[in-house]
Structures are given as C-alpha cells and as structure tokens.
Amino acid sequence: MKLDDCNALITGASAGIGREFARQLARRARSMILVARREDRLAELRDELQQQHPNLVVQIRQADLADLAQLHELMEWLGRERIDVNVLVNNAGLGDSGPFATSDPIRNEQMTLVNVVALTSLTRHILPQMIAKRRGGILNVSSSAGFLPMPGSAVYAATKAYVTSFSEALRAELHGTGVSVCALCPGPVRTEFQQVAKRTDGRPEIGPEFLVIPVERVVRDAIKRLEADKPIVIPGFAMKLVMLLPRLTPMPLLRMLMRRYSGRDSPV
Ligand SMILES: NC(=O)c1ccc[n+]([C@@H]2O[C@H](COP(=O)([O-])OP(=O)(O)OC[C@H]3O[C@@H](n4cnc5c(N)ncnc54)[C@H](OP(=O)(O)O)[C@@H]3O)[C@@H](O)[C@H]2O)c1
C-alpha cells in the first residue's frame, strides 16, 4: 500500500503518537480526518498542517470514542459525506497504572470502549470500501504490553492483546484483497499517555530509559512497515530484543516473574 495521495483517518490525533502520524502523513496524503475529544487541539493541528501543505484537505471531528452514540455519529457522518478513507490509523487509546482491585471501574470501561470497541467498529465500518477499491491500509496502534499479561496494567495489556490478535487475524482474512493490516507495538514513548494513565495518588511512570523511543521514530517505523505490508512493528532494537523474552520464556517461569515483579513497571 503506497501512502501517496491517500485519504487518512487518524483517531487520537490531538496528542502524542496520533498527532505525529498526522504530521508525517501530511507530507504525502491528499486528505485527512483527525478525530479526538479536544477540538481546540485538532483545530490548531489542522491550521498548522494546512499552512505547511496548502494542497492538503484536513477535516476535524470532535468525538468521544468511549461514548457509543458519538462513535455511531462519527460513522454515520463518514457514510453521509461518502468519505473514501483508504488509510485508517486506529490510534486513540488510554491506559491505567495500578492494581485491578482498586481500579476505577469507569476508567476500565473507557479503556475497553476506546482501545477495543471503537477500533473494531471503525475498522468494520471502513473496511468494505477498501476491499471494493482493492486499496487500503489499516494501522492499529497496539502496544508491547499486548505481548504478555501485565500485573499493574491488567486491563490495558488485555485490550492491547486484543488489538494485536485482531490485527493478525484480520490480516490473514484480507490476504490478496489489496488491504494491508499492521499492528504497531511500541514500548514506552514519552507522550501524555503516562500522565493520563497514572492514578490520582501516583506519579507518571515511563519504564526503563533505554527502552524509551522518540515519537517521531515510532511513527516513521510504523509508516515504513505499513507500506512494506508487514504484520507487526516494534520500534527500536532494544525493545525488539526485550520482546523476544516473553515469546521464548515458558509460561510457568513467566508467571513466577510476574508475581515477583507485580505492578512495579509502568504500562507501555
Ligand atoms: N506512550 C506510550 O508509551 C505508548 C506505548 C505503547 C502504545 N501506546 C498507544 O499509543 C496510542 C496513542 O497514545 P499516546 O502515547 O499518543 O497517548 P496520548 O498522548 O495520551 O494521546 C492519546 C490520544 O487518544 C485520544 N483519546 C483518548 N481517549 C479518547 C476518547 N475517549 N475519545 C477520543 N479520543 C481519545 C486523545 O485525545 P483527546 O484526549 O483529545 O480525546 C489523544 O489524542 C494509544 O493507543 C496507546 O495505548 C502508547
């Protein structure tokens, strides 16, 4: 899937990884729809991008993806306007940091709705037009947290395990249709994510510094891998290496390690 002249929809474009996707794709896209709750941030980004790329068409849509009515309204709008999206970046997401037993039930619902339900519904809504045109790229922003159960981030890691598994299955189903699916599985990236994920009494945590990777690099790698029709992107050599461990370590040993280090690390 070549991204030149694409029409991209990016969720969670008001900050962090999503905003960087918008900036990097702006150099090549024909049009873009940016979605998030903070409309002022989206408007600022739209003005910046249109100033730098006068031929680019940027539309912004304010939507709370944890609200099913707003999610459906977004999909109805896409249908009504007959917007032909051929690159979908399902990036919006949020985490939590702390034991499940004391977690905020509303936060758990929001994580599930944004990280899982909105991603699935938007993909289902947009996919048929990609298949019909035999052109499409779906980039689902998962996390390295999805490769293993994570005490201290149980719900977040489970939502990301869903995203990776869903992306792999969908990719297999779409083989030969002209639509590629790629799961982006970063380790820690310095964004607003850590601040949003922290509990009221906690501090934002990002994990070991040697694993932290700049947001520009994460997005550059992701775009390259999507274009090369690769299934998974783990940006950074150190993170790739670390992620081999849960794949190679027997589960009984992993369980022991998880009990021992339970909740000490931040979500990624
Ligand atoms: N940063 C990391 O260390 C890291 C590592 C691995 C994976 N990830 C994943 O990367 C993705 C982007 O995270 P980030 O690091 O860029 O975090 P971020 O800076 O906090 O950005 C999150 C984005 O998601 C949007 N969002 C959150 N809740 C939403 C809702 N209810 N409705 C609509 N949009 C919503 C936010 O927009 P509004 O607040 O304006 O709605 C924002 O644009 C997430 O899926 C995250 O799980 C992050």
PDB file of C-alpha atoms and ligand atoms in Angstrom:
ATOM      1  CA  MET A   1       0.000   0.000   0.000  1.00  0.00           C
ATOM      2  CA  LYS A   2       1.624   3.241  -1.142  1.00  0.00           C
ATOM      3  CA  LEU A   3       0.542   6.111   1.044  1.00  0.00           C
ATOM      4  CA  ASP A   4       0.958   8.849  -1.567  1.00  0.00           C
ATOM      5  CA  ASP A   5      -2.304  10.703  -2.197  1.00  0.00           C
ATOM      6  CA  CYS A   6      -4.078   8.685   0.456  1.00  0.00           C
ATOM      7  CA  ASN A   7      -7.173   9.759   2.384  1.00  0.00           C
ATOM      8  CA  ALA A   8      -6.344   9.040   6.013  1.00  0.00           C
ATOM      9  CA  LEU A   9      -8.451   8.934   9.146  1.00  0.00           C
ATOM     10  CA  ILE A  10      -6.467   9.182  12.380  1.00  0.00           C
ATOM     11  CA  THR A  11      -8.070   8.728  15.776  1.00  0.00           C
ATOM     12  CA  GLY A  12      -6.456  10.315  18.806  1.00  0.00           C
ATOM     13  CA  ALA A  13      -4.805  12.990  16.663  1.00  0.00           C
ATOM     14  CA  SER A  14      -4.844  15.691  19.350  1.00  0.00           C
ATOM     15  CA  ALA A  15      -1.668  14.468  21.078  1.00  0.00           C
ATOM     16  CA  GLY A  16       1.314  12.137  21.105  1.00  0.00           C
ATOM     17  CA  ILE A  17       1.608   9.363  18.550  1.00  0.00           C
ATOM     18  CA  GLY A  18      -1.605  10.307  16.693  1.00  0.00           C
ATOM     19  CA  ARG A  19      -0.524  13.924  16.235  1.00  0.00           C
ATOM     20  CA  GLU A  20       2.838  12.726  14.919  1.00  0.00           C
ATOM     21  CA  PHE A  21       1.061  10.405  12.448  1.00  0.00           C
ATOM     22  CA  ALA A  22      -0.861  13.427  11.197  1.00  0.00           C
ATOM     23  CA  ARG A  23       2.348  15.444  10.792  1.00  0.00           C
ATOM     24  CA  GLN A  24       4.242  12.695   8.942  1.00  0.00           C
ATOM     25  CA  LEU A  25       1.330  11.603   6.751  1.00  0.00           C
ATOM     26  CA  ALA A  26       0.563  15.233   5.849  1.00  0.00           C
ATOM     27  CA  ARG A  27       3.612  15.241   3.558  1.00  0.00           C
ATOM     28  CA  ARG A  28       2.054  12.539   1.413  1.00  0.00           C
ATOM     29  CA  ALA A  29      -1.695  12.425   1.953  1.00  0.00           C
ATOM     30  CA  ARG A  30      -4.346  14.085  -0.171  1.00  0.00           C
ATOM     31  CA  SER A  31      -6.810  14.459   2.689  1.00  0.00           C
ATOM     32  CA  MET A  32      -7.072  13.728   6.373  1.00  0.00           C
ATOM     33  CA  ILE A  33      -9.729  13.403   9.024  1.00  0.00           C
ATOM     34  CA  LEU A  34      -8.494  13.994  12.542  1.00  0.00           C
ATOM     35  CA  VAL A  35     -10.568  12.667  15.432  1.00  0.00           C
ATOM     36  CA  ALA A  36     -10.332  13.262  19.203  1.00  0.00           C
ATOM     37  CA  ARG A  37     -12.251  14.926  22.026  1.00  0.00           C
ATOM     38  CA  ARG A  38     -10.144  18.112  22.281  1.00  0.00           C
ATOM     39  CA  GLU A  39     -11.379  20.154  19.353  1.00  0.00           C
ATOM     40  CA  ASP A  40      -9.134  23.152  20.057  1.00  0.00           C
ATOM     41  CA  ARG A  41      -6.057  20.921  19.725  1.00  0.00           C
ATOM     42  CA  LEU A  42      -7.379  19.435  16.484  1.00  0.00           C
ATOM     43  CA  ALA A  43      -8.086  22.889  15.050  1.00  0.00           C
ATOM     44  CA  GLU A  44      -4.583  24.034  15.941  1.00  0.00           C
ATOM     45  CA  LEU A  45      -3.099  20.981  14.226  1.00  0.00           C
ATOM     46  CA  ARG A  46      -5.315  21.442  11.161  1.00  0.00           C
ATOM     47  CA  ASP A  47      -4.145  25.064  10.807  1.00  0.00           C
ATOM     48  CA  GLU A  48      -0.501  24.031  11.180  1.00  0.00           C
ATOM     49  CA  LEU A  49      -0.798  21.263   8.570  1.00  0.00           C
ATOM     50  CA  GLN A  50      -2.728  23.340   6.073  1.00  0.00           C
ATOM     51  CA  GLN A  51      -0.235  26.135   6.328  1.00  0.00           C
ATOM     52  CA  GLN A  52       2.641  23.758   5.619  1.00  0.00           C
ATOM     53  CA  HIS A  53       0.806  21.746   2.954  1.00  0.00           C
ATOM     54  CA  PRO A  54      -1.582  24.062   1.092  1.00  0.00           C
ATOM     55  CA  ASN A  55      -2.965  21.256  -1.121  1.00  0.00           C
ATOM     56  CA  LEU A  56      -3.868  19.025   1.801  1.00  0.00           C
ATOM     57  CA  VAL A  57      -7.516  18.903   2.871  1.00  0.00           C
ATOM     58  CA  VAL A  58      -7.881  18.467   6.637  1.00  0.00           C
ATOM     59  CA  GLN A  59     -11.186  17.908   8.402  1.00  0.00           C
ATOM     60  CA  ILE A  60     -11.539  17.614  12.145  1.00  0.00           C
ATOM     61  CA  ARG A  61     -14.213  15.692  14.046  1.00  0.00           C
ATOM     62  CA  GLN A  62     -14.710  16.002  17.755  1.00  0.00           C
ATOM     63  CA  ALA A  63     -15.819  12.642  19.154  1.00  0.00           C
ATOM     64  CA  ASP A  64     -15.594  10.853  22.463  1.00  0.00           C
ATOM     65  CA  LEU A  65     -14.890   7.310  21.303  1.00  0.00           C
ATOM     66  CA  ALA A  66     -15.849   5.942  24.718  1.00  0.00           C
ATOM     67  CA  ASP A  67     -19.390   7.148  24.011  1.00  0.00           C
ATOM     68  CA  LEU A  68     -21.169   4.703  21.684  1.00  0.00           C
ATOM     69  CA  ALA A  69     -23.619   7.375  20.485  1.00  0.00           C
ATOM     70  CA  GLN A  70     -20.730   9.626  19.425  1.00  0.00           C
ATOM     71  CA  LEU A  71     -18.893   6.712  17.807  1.00  0.00           C
ATOM     72  CA  HIS A  72     -22.000   5.885  15.752  1.00  0.00           C
ATOM     73  CA  GLU A  73     -22.486   9.541  14.875  1.00  0.00           C
ATOM     74  CA  LEU A  74     -18.914   9.634  13.524  1.00  0.00           C
ATOM     75  CA  MET A  75     -19.527   6.548  11.382  1.00  0.00           C
ATOM     76  CA  GLU A  76     -22.860   7.941  10.123  1.00  0.00           C
ATOM     77  CA  TRP A  77     -21.113  11.185   9.178  1.00  0.00           C
ATOM     78  CA  LEU A  78     -18.475   9.247   7.209  1.00  0.00           C
ATOM     79  CA  GLY A  79     -21.269   7.428   5.348  1.00  0.00           C
ATOM     80  CA  ARG A  80     -23.329  10.581   4.761  1.00  0.00           C
ATOM     81  CA  GLU A  81     -20.376  12.523   3.391  1.00  0.00           C
ATOM     82  CA  ARG A  82     -19.312   9.487   1.301  1.00  0.00           C
ATOM     83  CA  ILE A  83     -15.781   9.902   2.556  1.00  0.00           C
ATOM     84  CA  ASP A  84     -13.460   7.411   0.961  1.00  0.00           C
ATOM     85  CA  VAL A  85     -10.939   6.534   3.680  1.00  0.00           C
ATOM     86  CA  ASN A  86      -8.104   4.323   2.435  1.00  0.00           C
ATOM     87  CA  VAL A  87      -5.741   4.643   5.398  1.00  0.00           C
ATOM     88  CA  LEU A  88      -7.164   4.102   8.857  1.00  0.00           C
ATOM     89  CA  VAL A  89      -4.923   4.766  11.840  1.00  0.00           C
ATOM     90  CA  ASN A  90      -6.694   3.393  14.901  1.00  0.00           C
ATOM     91  CA  ASN A  91      -4.520   5.152  17.436  1.00  0.00           C
ATOM     92  CA  ALA A  92      -6.755   6.625  20.171  1.00  0.00           C
ATOM     93  CA  GLY A  93      -6.163   4.859  23.443  1.00  0.00           C
ATOM     94  CA  LEU A  94      -5.585   5.197  27.146  1.00  0.00           C
ATOM     95  CA  GLY A  95      -4.027   3.184  29.940  1.00  0.00           C
ATOM     96  CA  ASP A  96      -4.101   2.755  33.684  1.00  0.00           C
ATOM     97  CA  SER A  97      -1.425   2.106  36.242  1.00  0.00           C
ATOM     98  CA  GLY A  98      -2.117   0.177  39.439  1.00  0.00           C
ATOM     99  CA  PRO A  99      -3.796  -2.934  40.837  1.00  0.00           C
ATOM    100  CA  PHE A 100      -7.074  -4.033  39.263  1.00  0.00           C
ATOM    101  CA  ALA A 101      -8.846  -4.394  42.637  1.00  0.00           C
ATOM    102  CA  THR A 102      -8.574  -0.654  43.296  1.00  0.00           C
ATOM    103  CA  SER A 103      -9.020   0.475  39.697  1.00  0.00           C
ATOM    104  CA  ASP A 104     -11.682   2.960  38.643  1.00  0.00           C
ATOM    105  CA  PRO A 105     -14.494   0.941  37.018  1.00  0.00           C
ATOM    106  CA  ILE A 106     -15.298   3.853  34.706  1.00  0.00           C
ATOM    107  CA  ARG A 107     -11.695   4.044  33.526  1.00  0.00           C
ATOM    108  CA  ASN A 108     -11.808   0.295  32.826  1.00  0.00           C
ATOM    109  CA  GLU A 109     -14.925   0.805  30.704  1.00  0.00           C
ATOM    110  CA  GLN A 110     -13.336   3.709  28.844  1.00  0.00           C
ATOM    111  CA  MET A 111     -10.191   1.681  28.109  1.00  0.00           C
ATOM    112  CA  THR A 112     -12.258  -1.168  26.737  1.00  0.00           C
ATOM    113  CA  LEU A 113     -14.505   1.119  24.699  1.00  0.00           C
ATOM    114  CA  VAL A 114     -11.739   3.230  23.159  1.00  0.00           C
ATOM    115  CA  ASN A 115      -8.951   0.659  22.815  1.00  0.00           C
ATOM    116  CA  VAL A 116     -11.167  -2.221  21.678  1.00  0.00           C
ATOM    117  CA  VAL A 117     -14.758  -1.310  20.713  1.00  0.00           C
ATOM    118  CA  ALA A 118     -14.107   1.914  18.776  1.00  0.00           C
ATOM    119  CA  LEU A 119     -11.137   0.356  16.946  1.00  0.00           C
ATOM    120  CA  THR A 120     -13.207  -2.687  15.953  1.00  0.00           C
ATOM    121  CA  SER A 121     -16.292  -0.711  14.894  1.00  0.00           C
ATOM    122  CA  LEU A 122     -14.386   1.849  12.842  1.00  0.00           C
ATOM    123  CA  THR A 123     -12.477  -0.917  11.082  1.00  0.00           C
ATOM    124  CA  ARG A 124     -15.709  -2.789  10.334  1.00  0.00           C
ATOM    125  CA  HIS A 125     -17.302   0.388   9.023  1.00  0.00           C
ATOM    126  CA  ILE A 126     -14.476   1.424   6.712  1.00  0.00           C
ATOM    127  CA  LEU A 127     -13.141  -1.942   5.528  1.00  0.00           C
ATOM    128  CA  PRO A 128     -15.798  -2.811   2.874  1.00  0.00           C
ATOM    129  CA  GLN A 129     -14.961   0.297   0.823  1.00  0.00           C
ATOM    130  CA  MET A 130     -11.249  -0.548   0.997  1.00  0.00           C
ATOM    131  CA  ILE A 131     -11.930  -4.091  -0.217  1.00  0.00           C
ATOM    132  CA  ALA A 132     -14.182  -2.812  -3.013  1.00  0.00           C
ATOM    133  CA  LYS A 133     -11.432  -0.478  -4.241  1.00  0.00           C
ATOM    134  CA  ARG A 134      -8.693  -3.062  -3.596  1.00  0.00           C
ATOM    135  CA  ARG A 135      -6.685  -0.405  -1.799  1.00  0.00           C
ATOM    136  CA  GLY A 136      -6.316   0.143   1.914  1.00  0.00           C
ATOM    137  CA  GLY A 137      -4.046   0.251   4.912  1.00  0.00           C
ATOM    138  CA  ILE A 138      -5.142  -0.293   8.484  1.00  0.00           C
ATOM    139  CA  LEU A 139      -2.670   0.572  11.175  1.00  0.00           C
ATOM    140  CA  ASN A 140      -3.817  -0.493  14.612  1.00  0.00           C
ATOM    141  CA  VAL A 141      -1.855   1.036  17.464  1.00  0.00           C
ATOM    142  CA  SER A 142      -1.376  -1.772  19.944  1.00  0.00           C
ATOM    143  CA  SER A 143       1.490  -1.938  22.447  1.00  0.00           C
ATOM    144  CA  SER A 144       4.288  -4.206  23.536  1.00  0.00           C
ATOM    145  CA  ALA A 145       2.117  -4.577  26.645  1.00  0.00           C
ATOM    146  CA  GLY A 146      -0.121  -6.750  24.456  1.00  0.00           C
ATOM    147  CA  PHE A 147       2.520  -9.485  24.187  1.00  0.00           C
ATOM    148  CA  LEU A 148       2.228 -10.566  27.809  1.00  0.00           C
ATOM    149  CA  PRO A 149      -0.156 -10.267  30.764  1.00  0.00           C
ATOM    150  CA  MET A 150       0.862  -7.247  32.829  1.00  0.00           C
ATOM    151  CA  PRO A 151       0.085  -7.144  36.538  1.00  0.00           C
ATOM    152  CA  GLY A 152      -0.418  -3.479  37.408  1.00  0.00           C
ATOM    153  CA  SER A 153      -1.891  -2.814  33.968  1.00  0.00           C
ATOM    154  CA  ALA A 154      -4.144  -5.845  33.632  1.00  0.00           C
ATOM    155  CA  VAL A 155      -6.984  -4.297  31.635  1.00  0.00           C
ATOM    156  CA  TYR A 156      -4.751  -2.122  29.447  1.00  0.00           C
ATOM    157  CA  ALA A 157      -2.482  -5.043  28.496  1.00  0.00           C
ATOM    158  CA  ALA A 158      -5.530  -7.216  27.783  1.00  0.00           C
ATOM    159  CA  THR A 159      -7.021  -4.574  25.465  1.00  0.00           C
ATOM    160  CA  LYS A 160      -3.727  -4.427  23.581  1.00  0.00           C
ATOM    161  CA  ALA A 161      -3.517  -8.236  23.365  1.00  0.00           C
ATOM    162  CA  TYR A 162      -6.921  -7.971  21.667  1.00  0.00           C
ATOM    163  CA  VAL A 163      -5.647  -5.342  19.226  1.00  0.00           C
ATOM    164  CA  THR A 164      -2.631  -7.436  18.203  1.00  0.00           C
ATOM    165  CA  SER A 165      -4.635 -10.651  17.906  1.00  0.00           C
ATOM    166  CA  PHE A 166      -7.450  -8.924  15.982  1.00  0.00           C
ATOM    167  CA  SER A 167      -4.948  -7.326  13.607  1.00  0.00           C
ATOM    168  CA  GLU A 168      -3.199 -10.643  12.870  1.00  0.00           C
ATOM    169  CA  ALA A 169      -6.494 -12.443  12.190  1.00  0.00           C
ATOM    170  CA  LEU A 170      -7.824  -9.644  10.017  1.00  0.00           C
ATOM    171  CA  ARG A 171      -4.572  -9.532   8.086  1.00  0.00           C
ATOM    172  CA  ALA A 172      -4.903 -13.246   7.295  1.00  0.00           C
ATOM    173  CA  GLU A 173      -8.539 -12.814   6.216  1.00  0.00           C
ATOM    174  CA  LEU A 174      -7.591  -9.936   3.912  1.00  0.00           C
ATOM    175  CA  HIS A 175      -4.702 -11.654   2.177  1.00  0.00           C
ATOM    176  CA  GLY A 176      -4.920 -10.933  -1.554  1.00  0.00           C
ATOM    177  CA  THR A 177      -7.556  -8.191  -1.236  1.00  0.00           C
ATOM    178  CA  GLY A 178      -5.183  -5.237  -1.575  1.00  0.00           C
ATOM    179  CA  VAL A 179      -5.774  -4.221   2.045  1.00  0.00           C
ATOM    180  CA  SER A 180      -2.892  -4.477   4.493  1.00  0.00           C
ATOM    181  CA  VAL A 181      -3.163  -4.581   8.256  1.00  0.00           C
ATOM    182  CA  CYS A 182      -0.325  -3.792  10.603  1.00  0.00           C
ATOM    183  CA  ALA A 183      -0.156  -3.682  14.407  1.00  0.00           C
ATOM    184  CA  LEU A 184       2.154  -1.093  15.922  1.00  0.00           C
ATOM    185  CA  CYS A 185       3.517  -2.408  19.229  1.00  0.00           C
ATOM    186  CA  PRO A 186       5.728   0.260  20.786  1.00  0.00           C
ATOM    187  CA  GLY A 187       7.447   0.110  24.121  1.00  0.00           C
ATOM    188  CA  PRO A 188       7.478   3.289  26.199  1.00  0.00           C
ATOM    189  CA  VAL A 189       7.098   6.555  24.282  1.00  0.00           C
ATOM    190  CA  ARG A 190       7.146   9.942  26.021  1.00  0.00           C
ATOM    191  CA  THR A 191       3.662  11.427  25.409  1.00  0.00           C
ATOM    192  CA  GLU A 192       0.686  12.467  27.536  1.00  0.00           C
ATOM    193  CA  PHE A 193      -0.094   8.770  27.911  1.00  0.00           C
ATOM    194  CA  GLN A 194       1.859   8.399  31.187  1.00  0.00           C
ATOM    195  CA  GLN A 195       0.084  11.391  32.768  1.00  0.00           C
ATOM    196  CA  VAL A 196      -3.338  10.076  31.706  1.00  0.00           C
ATOM    197  CA  ALA A 197      -2.534   6.532  32.915  1.00  0.00           C
ATOM    198  CA  LYS A 198      -1.378   7.487  36.389  1.00  0.00           C
ATOM    199  CA  ARG A 199      -3.722   7.161  39.355  1.00  0.00           C
ATOM    200  CA  THR A 200      -4.535  10.258  41.463  1.00  0.00           C
ATOM    201  CA  ASP A 201      -2.007   9.293  44.137  1.00  0.00           C
ATOM    202  CA  GLY A 202       0.654   8.072  41.677  1.00  0.00           C
ATOM    203  CA  ARG A 203       3.430   9.591  39.584  1.00  0.00           C
ATOM    204  CA  PRO A 204       3.665   9.301  35.802  1.00  0.00           C
ATOM    205  CA  GLU A 205       5.987   6.369  35.048  1.00  0.00           C
ATOM    206  CA  ILE A 206       7.600   5.528  31.754  1.00  0.00           C
ATOM    207  CA  GLY A 207       9.768   2.490  32.423  1.00  0.00           C
ATOM    208  CA  PRO A 208      13.477   1.921  31.748  1.00  0.00           C
ATOM    209  CA  GLU A 209      15.037   4.873  29.919  1.00  0.00           C
ATOM    210  CA  PHE A 210      16.986   2.639  27.491  1.00  0.00           C
ATOM    211  CA  LEU A 211      13.688   1.382  26.098  1.00  0.00           C
ATOM    212  CA  VAL A 212      12.128   4.809  25.564  1.00  0.00           C
ATOM    213  CA  ILE A 213      11.920   5.710  21.913  1.00  0.00           C
ATOM    214  CA  PRO A 214      11.140   9.115  20.349  1.00  0.00           C
ATOM    215  CA  VAL A 215       7.644   9.516  18.962  1.00  0.00           C
ATOM    216  CA  GLU A 216       8.990  10.622  15.542  1.00  0.00           C
ATOM    217  CA  ARG A 217      10.894   7.344  15.200  1.00  0.00           C
ATOM    218  CA  VAL A 218       7.877   5.260  16.269  1.00  0.00           C
ATOM    219  CA  VAL A 219       5.728   6.807  13.572  1.00  0.00           C
ATOM    220  CA  ARG A 220       8.428   6.705  10.906  1.00  0.00           C
ATOM    221  CA  ASP A 221       8.954   2.976  11.512  1.00  0.00           C
ATOM    222  CA  ALA A 222       5.204   2.335  11.526  1.00  0.00           C
ATOM    223  CA  ILE A 223       4.619   4.087   8.200  1.00  0.00           C
ATOM    224  CA  LYS A 224       7.539   2.243   6.626  1.00  0.00           C
ATOM    225  CA  ARG A 225       6.301  -1.148   7.842  1.00  0.00           C
ATOM    226  CA  LEU A 226       2.703  -0.497   6.799  1.00  0.00           C
ATOM    227  CA  GLU A 227       3.887   0.391   3.303  1.00  0.00           C
ATOM    228  CA  ALA A 228       6.030  -2.748   3.222  1.00  0.00           C
ATOM    229  CA  ASP A 229       2.935  -4.790   4.231  1.00  0.00           C
ATOM    230  CA  LYS A 230       4.499  -6.096   7.459  1.00  0.00           C
ATOM    231  CA  PRO A 231       2.296  -7.561  10.194  1.00  0.00           C
ATOM    232  CA  ILE A 232       3.925  -6.057  13.309  1.00  0.00           C
ATOM    233  CA  VAL A 233       6.108  -3.079  14.155  1.00  0.00           C
ATOM    234  CA  ILE A 234       8.166  -2.989  17.345  1.00  0.00           C
ATOM    235  CA  PRO A 235      10.171   0.226  17.069  1.00  0.00           C
ATOM    236  CA  GLY A 236      13.731   0.149  18.440  1.00  0.00           C
ATOM    237  CA  PHE A 237      16.313  -2.605  18.608  1.00  0.00           C
ATOM    238  CA  ALA A 238      16.311  -2.838  22.438  1.00  0.00           C
ATOM    239  CA  MET A 239      12.544  -3.263  22.584  1.00  0.00           C
ATOM    240  CA  LYS A 240      12.597  -5.928  19.847  1.00  0.00           C
ATOM    241  CA  LEU A 241      15.136  -7.826  21.896  1.00  0.00           C
ATOM    242  CA  VAL A 242      13.212  -7.473  25.161  1.00  0.00           C
ATOM    243  CA  MET A 243      10.030  -8.637  23.448  1.00  0.00           C
ATOM    244  CA  LEU A 244      11.686 -11.873  22.436  1.00  0.00           C
ATOM    245  CA  LEU A 245      11.765 -12.866  26.104  1.00  0.00           C
ATOM    246  CA  PRO A 246       8.025 -13.371  26.703  1.00  0.00           C
ATOM    247  CA  ARG A 247       7.856 -15.314  23.435  1.00  0.00           C
ATOM    248  CA  LEU A 248      10.718 -17.621  24.369  1.00  0.00           C
ATOM    249  CA  THR A 249      10.147 -17.981  28.109  1.00  0.00           C
ATOM    250  CA  PRO A 250       7.962 -20.889  29.307  1.00  0.00           C
ATOM    251  CA  MET A 251       4.691 -19.716  30.874  1.00  0.00           C
ATOM    252  CA  PRO A 252       5.359 -21.196  34.377  1.00  0.00           C
ATOM    253  CA  LEU A 253       8.554 -19.136  34.567  1.00  0.00           C
ATOM    254  CA  LEU A 254       6.776 -16.036  33.279  1.00  0.00           C
ATOM    255  CA  ARG A 255       4.083 -16.488  35.960  1.00  0.00           C
ATOM    256  CA  MET A 256       6.736 -16.643  38.624  1.00  0.00           C
ATOM    257  CA  LEU A 257       8.409 -13.482  37.330  1.00  0.00           C
ATOM    258  CA  MET A 258       5.075 -11.686  37.069  1.00  0.00           C
ATOM    259  CA  ARG A 259       4.248 -12.491  40.705  1.00  0.00           C
ATOM    260  CA  ARG A 260       7.657 -11.288  41.802  1.00  0.00           C
ATOM    261  CA  TYR A 261       7.673  -8.003  39.888  1.00  0.00           C
ATOM    262  CA  SER A 262       3.920  -7.488  40.010  1.00  0.00           C
ATOM    263  CA  GLY A 263       2.945  -3.862  39.357  1.00  0.00           C
ATOM    264  CA  ARG A 264       6.435  -2.380  39.555  1.00  0.00           C
ATOM    265  CA  ASP A 265       6.662  -1.306  35.958  1.00  0.00           C
ATOM    266  CA  SER A 266       4.667   1.326  34.139  1.00  0.00           C
ATOM    267  CA  PRO A 267       2.295   0.477  31.302  1.00  0.00           C
ATOM    268  CA  VAL A 268       3.604   0.781  27.756  1.00  0.00           C
TER     269      VAL A 268
HETATM  270  N1  LIG B   1       3.048   6.376  25.024  1.00  0.00           N
HETATM  271  C1  LIG B   1       3.343   5.120  25.191  1.00  0.00           C
HETATM  272  O1  LIG B   1       4.260   4.771  25.982  1.00  0.00           O
HETATM  273  C2  LIG B   1       2.625   4.057  24.402  1.00  0.00           C
HETATM  274  C3  LIG B   1       3.221   2.790  24.294  1.00  0.00           C
HETATM  275  C4  LIG B   1       2.582   1.799  23.600  1.00  0.00           C
HETATM  276  C5  LIG B   1       1.367   2.052  22.977  1.00  0.00           C
HETATM  277  N2  LIG B   1       0.787   3.293  23.099  1.00  0.00           N
HETATM  278  C6  LIG B   1      -0.515   3.500  22.452  1.00  0.00           C
HETATM  279  O2  LIG B   1      -0.413   4.584  21.540  1.00  0.00           O
HETATM  280  C7  LIG B   1      -1.687   5.184  21.359  1.00  0.00           C
HETATM  281  C8  LIG B   1      -1.548   6.688  21.472  1.00  0.00           C
HETATM  282  O3  LIG B   1      -1.100   7.003  22.770  1.00  0.00           O
HETATM  283  P1  LIG B   1      -0.158   8.248  23.082  1.00  0.00           P
HETATM  284  O4  LIG B   1       1.065   7.733  23.698  1.00  0.00           O
HETATM  285  O5  LIG B   1      -0.058   9.129  21.911  1.00  0.00           O
HETATM  286  O6  LIG B   1      -1.023   8.920  24.254  1.00  0.00           O
HETATM  287  P2  LIG B   1      -1.605  10.399  24.416  1.00  0.00           P
HETATM  288  O7  LIG B   1      -0.547  11.409  24.158  1.00  0.00           O
HETATM  289  O8  LIG B   1      -2.309  10.402  25.725  1.00  0.00           O
HETATM  290  O9  LIG B   1      -2.690  10.503  23.236  1.00  0.00           O
HETATM  291  C9  LIG B   1      -3.863   9.729  23.294  1.00  0.00           C
HETATM  292  C10 LIG B   1      -4.815  10.183  22.184  1.00  0.00           C
HETATM  293  O10 LIG B   1      -6.006   9.380  22.283  1.00  0.00           O
HETATM  294  C11 LIG B   1      -7.126  10.235  22.333  1.00  0.00           C
HETATM  295  N3  LIG B   1      -8.201   9.691  23.151  1.00  0.00           N
HETATM  296  C12 LIG B   1      -8.126   9.188  24.409  1.00  0.00           C
HETATM  297  N4  LIG B   1      -9.352   8.897  24.873  1.00  0.00           N
HETATM  298  C13 LIG B   1     -10.223   9.223  23.871  1.00  0.00           C
HETATM  299  C14 LIG B   1     -11.637   9.183  23.740  1.00  0.00           C
HETATM  300  N5  LIG B   1     -12.423   8.782  24.749  1.00  0.00           N
HETATM  301  N6  LIG B   1     -12.189   9.584  22.585  1.00  0.00           N
HETATM  302  C15 LIG B   1     -11.423  10.028  21.562  1.00  0.00           C
HETATM  303  N7  LIG B   1     -10.085  10.099  21.627  1.00  0.00           N
HETATM  304  C16 LIG B   1      -9.495   9.713  22.771  1.00  0.00           C
HETATM  305  C17 LIG B   1      -6.602  11.540  22.953  1.00  0.00           C
HETATM  306  O11 LIG B   1      -7.386  12.637  22.525  1.00  0.00           O
HETATM  307  P3  LIG B   1      -8.380  13.509  23.463  1.00  0.00           P
HETATM  308  O12 LIG B   1      -7.880  13.421  24.864  1.00  0.00           O
HETATM  309  O13 LIG B   1      -8.313  14.891  22.864  1.00  0.00           O
HETATM  310  O14 LIG B   1      -9.709  12.869  23.235  1.00  0.00           O
HETATM  311  C18 LIG B   1      -5.210  11.629  22.345  1.00  0.00           C
HETATM  312  O15 LIG B   1      -5.274  12.247  21.087  1.00  0.00           O
HETATM  313  C19 LIG B   1      -2.608   4.557  22.401  1.00  0.00           C
HETATM  314  O16 LIG B   1      -3.414   3.586  21.787  1.00  0.00           O
HETATM  315  C20 LIG B   1      -1.631   3.905  23.385  1.00  0.00           C
HETATM  316  O17 LIG B   1      -2.198   2.795  24.033  1.00  0.00           O
HETATM  317  C21 LIG B   1       1.394   4.295  23.788  1.00  0.00           C
END
